[in-house]
Amino acid sequence: MTQSSISLSKAEKSYIQAGLLCDPPHRTDGRPLKAYRQVELETGVAHLANGSARVSIGREGVNTGGGTEVVAATKLEVEDLDDGGIEGGRIICSVSCSPAAYPHLSSSALEDLQQDMSIVLHQILAHRTLHPTNLGIIRGKKSWLLHLDAIVLSDSGNAYDVMFMAARAALWDTKVPRTRSVEYRAPKGSKSAVESEGMDIDPTVSGFDTRQLSKATDFELPDYWDEGEILDGRERWPICVTLNLVPPVHYLDATLQEEAATHLRLLLAYSFPTSSTSTLQGVRLLGPGELSFEATKSLIRQGEKYALEVFTSLEAKLRDEDFRRYQKAQAKFSRTR
Amino acid sequence: MISFTSFPSEPGLVQIHETTRHHPSVLDDMDVDDAGNDLSDKRLTYPGETLTSSHAFMRGHGTYIENEEVIASVAGIVERVNKLVTVRPLRTRLFVRYNPEIGDLVVGRITEVQPRRWKVDANGRQDAVLMLSSVNLPGGVQRRKLESDELQMRNFFEEGDLLVAEVQAFFSDGAMSLHTRSLRYGKLRNGQLVSIPPILVRRLKSHFVSLPCGVDLILGLNGYIWVSKHVKQNEQEGEEGFDAAAVYSNQNDEIDASTRNAIGRVSNIIRVLASRCVPLTDIILLEAYDWTMEQDGGVNDLLQDDVSSALVAAIQGRG
C-alpha cells in the first residue's frame, strides 16, 4: 500500500508537493484541491451478474484509455447453513487488479495490493451494521451468499474511491431472486400412525423445541417478470473519500503522480442511511507518515462534508441510471409486443 | 465538486464501413465468390476465428494459415481486396510502442542502476541502456571514466529520474543505447511529464521548444513530453564550467504561480490534443495556447469535453 505503482524522480515529487503548498495551491492539471475529475458511471454492465456497475474517473478522450476504471459485480449463490452458511446470508468481497493496470508492479506486489484492497472493501461492506435483511432463504437451512467482486482495469490514481463507488453502484443494482419455500406435508393417513404411539408431550415450550421452525425443506424460484426484489438497505451502502495529506493541506482525487508524491492518505468510508444522518463506517490511514489525533478529528469532520457531496451526486446518478434502464426495457418490451 | 456522467456510447459497429474493394477489371466475376462465402458481411472477428479456406483466398495482415484455413490473429474487421483477406484490428497504431531510430531525441526514466550502465524506460518494447561512458561526467569534457565514478552512479542518475537523451546505437537484441553527451541533454527538473502516444509526436527541426509563456517543452519522439519552466540559454549549465552539482541536481528552482499555471495549461493542452489524436508540433501548441488564453478559462476547464472539442475544432479550422 505504501509502495506506489510508478516511480517519480525527486524533482517531480518536489514539484508536485511545492505546487500543493504554494498559495494559491496548484495541482499538475490545474484542478482545485477539492475537485474530482469527471466520473463516468454505468450500471447493469454484466448480464450474468445480479448487479453490476462500471465506473471510471478521469478518462481522457474517447479513444484513449487512461483514467481509473473499476468494474464491480455481485453474484448470489445459495448456501447451506450446514456447510459454512450464516443465518441471514453473508457477503464476501474481493478485489482483483489487472496486471495491465499496474505494468510496473511485480506479480507478488500486485497480489499484495489486491489483498490489501480486498480486505478494506470486505471489512467495510460486510459489516453487520450494513447487512441487508433479505439475504435469507429458508430459516435455519439456506441463505444467499453474496459475492461482490471488483476488478481494477486501469489505475490513474484514487482507486479506492472509484472502487467504493463501483461497489455501491453494483450493490444498488443488485436484485435478489424471489423464492417460495417448498415444504413436505405428510399425507393424512400416515399422520395418525405417529400420534397413536401416545407419546408424552410436554406443553411448555422448551428452547430445544424445533417444532416452531418452518418445515420448509427447499425452495423454488417463481417465474416472474422481473429479476427479483432489490437488495434491502441499498441507501445504506457507504462511499469512500480519500484525503491525500500534504500537511498542512489535503486534497481529493489524486492522480497517480500525485499519489506517488504524497506520503499519507486517509480513507474515510461514510454511509448516509437517511439524508440527514451519517455514519462513519471505516477509517484507514495508508502510508508511512503519521497523523496527530487532533488533525485526524478535524479531517474526519471535513471528510464528512466531501463524502456527502459525493454521495448525493452518486445517488442522483444511480437513480438516473435506473430510469434510463427502465425506459430502455420498456422500449424493448413495446417493440417485441 | 464532483460530477457524474454516462460513458460515451461506443461507436456502433454499424457505423464502421467496410466494403469489399475491387479492381474494376475483376468486377464481373465477383458475384460468384460472394455467393460462396460470407466474407462480405460486416462483422467482427475474434482472434483464432476461422475466416475462410486458404485455397480460395490469400492471407493478408492480421491473419495466419493453419490446417489450410485462413484464421484471424486479431480482433477486428474483415476486409477483402479481391482474393486478399485482411483483418483490420480495432485497436491499433495509436497504442503501439515507440520504434526508435538513431538520432531520435527521447525522454526516459531510469528504471534500474546496473554495473556501468543504467536501464531507461523510454516507452520502447524493451528498456533502453545508458552507458556510464555515454554521459557527461563531472570535471571535464573528454575525461576517462574512473572506478570512483562507477561507485557513485546513483549520484548522477538514480531510479525514477527523468532524463533527455539521444538514441546513439542499437544493441544486437534491438535495445537502444542512449547518450547524454551534450549540453542540452541530461537530467530533467522544474516541470512535469506528459505521456502521449508516440505516433502523435511529429519530427521537427528542433524538439526543444520554447513557448513565449515562459514554458520550455521537450518533445521526446517516444511520446514522453517534458513541460518545464523556461531556463535562459546563458543560464544553462555550461560546458566550460561544467558544474556537476547543477547538472545532476534534484532540486527545483523557485517557480512562481504564473509559470506553474502556464505549465499546467500547456500540459492540459497536450493531453487534450492527444486524446483527440491531433499530431503535436510547436506551431499547433502555440496556436492552442493562444486560443485558451483568448477564451479566458481556468487551466482545469480544458479537460471538460465541450471546451476541449472547441479547442480541437479551432485548431483544425486554422490549420
Tab-separated table of N, CA and C in Angstrom, chain B residues 24 45 55 65 78 88 100 130 157 165 170 174 184 246 261 266 305 307:
chain	number	residue	atom	x	y	z
B	24	PRO	N	-11.545	-2.532	-60.991
B	24	PRO	CA	-12.644	-2.529	-61.951
B	24	PRO	C	-12.629	-3.736	-62.891
B	45	THR	N	-14.190	-10.107	-36.028
B	45	THR	CA	-13.574	-11.401	-35.795
B	45	THR	C	-13.043	-11.437	-34.381
B	55	HIS	N	-7.303	-22.134	-49.777
B	55	HIS	CA	-7.179	-22.450	-51.201
B	55	HIS	C	-7.735	-21.328	-52.053
B	65	ILE	N	-2.318	-18.851	-41.418
B	65	ILE	CA	-2.885	-20.046	-42.040
B	65	ILE	C	-2.571	-21.260	-41.187
B	78	VAL	N	-13.082	-7.699	-40.910
B	78	VAL	CA	-12.566	-8.381	-42.089
B	78	VAL	C	-12.647	-7.447	-43.282
B	88	ARG	N	-8.560	-5.869	-40.175
B	88	ARG	CA	-8.115	-4.579	-39.643
B	88	ARG	C	-8.387	-4.565	-38.149
B	100	PRO	N	12.300	3.106	-32.173
B	100	PRO	CA	13.389	4.097	-32.165
B	100	PRO	C	14.221	4.097	-33.438
B	130	LEU	N	21.661	3.205	-20.975
B	130	LEU	CA	22.519	4.393	-20.953
B	130	LEU	C	23.816	3.980	-20.281
B	157	PHE	N	22.479	9.564	-11.810
B	157	PHE	CA	21.077	9.217	-12.054
B	157	PHE	C	20.691	8.105	-11.105
B	165	ALA	N	17.722	12.407	-23.730
B	165	ALA	CA	18.900	11.807	-24.342
B	165	ALA	C	18.644	11.584	-25.819
B	170	PHE	N	22.090	0.803	-31.618
B	170	PHE	CA	21.260	-0.313	-31.166
B	170	PHE	C	22.135	-1.482	-30.786
B	174	GLY	N	18.258	-5.378	-30.234
B	174	GLY	CA	17.291	-4.353	-30.615
B	174	GLY	C	17.093	-3.278	-29.576
B	184	ARG	N	22.604	20.077	-23.852
B	184	ARG	CA	21.156	20.157	-23.743
B	184	ARG	C	20.550	18.894	-23.153
B	246	ALA	N	25.056	21.104	-10.461
B	246	ALA	CA	23.885	21.716	-11.078
B	246	ALA	C	23.253	20.779	-12.100
B	261	ASN	N	1.006	27.862	-13.540
B	261	ASN	CA	-0.243	27.867	-14.292
B	261	ASN	C	0.002	27.561	-15.745
B	266	VAL	N	-0.258	24.173	-20.513
B	266	VAL	CA	0.364	23.506	-21.664
B	266	VAL	C	0.196	21.993	-21.543
B	305	ASP	N	-15.307	18.332	-21.665
B	305	ASP	CA	-15.495	17.833	-23.021
B	305	ASP	C	-15.791	18.931	-24.034
B	307	VAL	N	-15.186	22.182	-23.923
B	307	VAL	CA	-14.071	23.100	-24.143
B	307	VAL	C	-13.013	22.438	-25.015
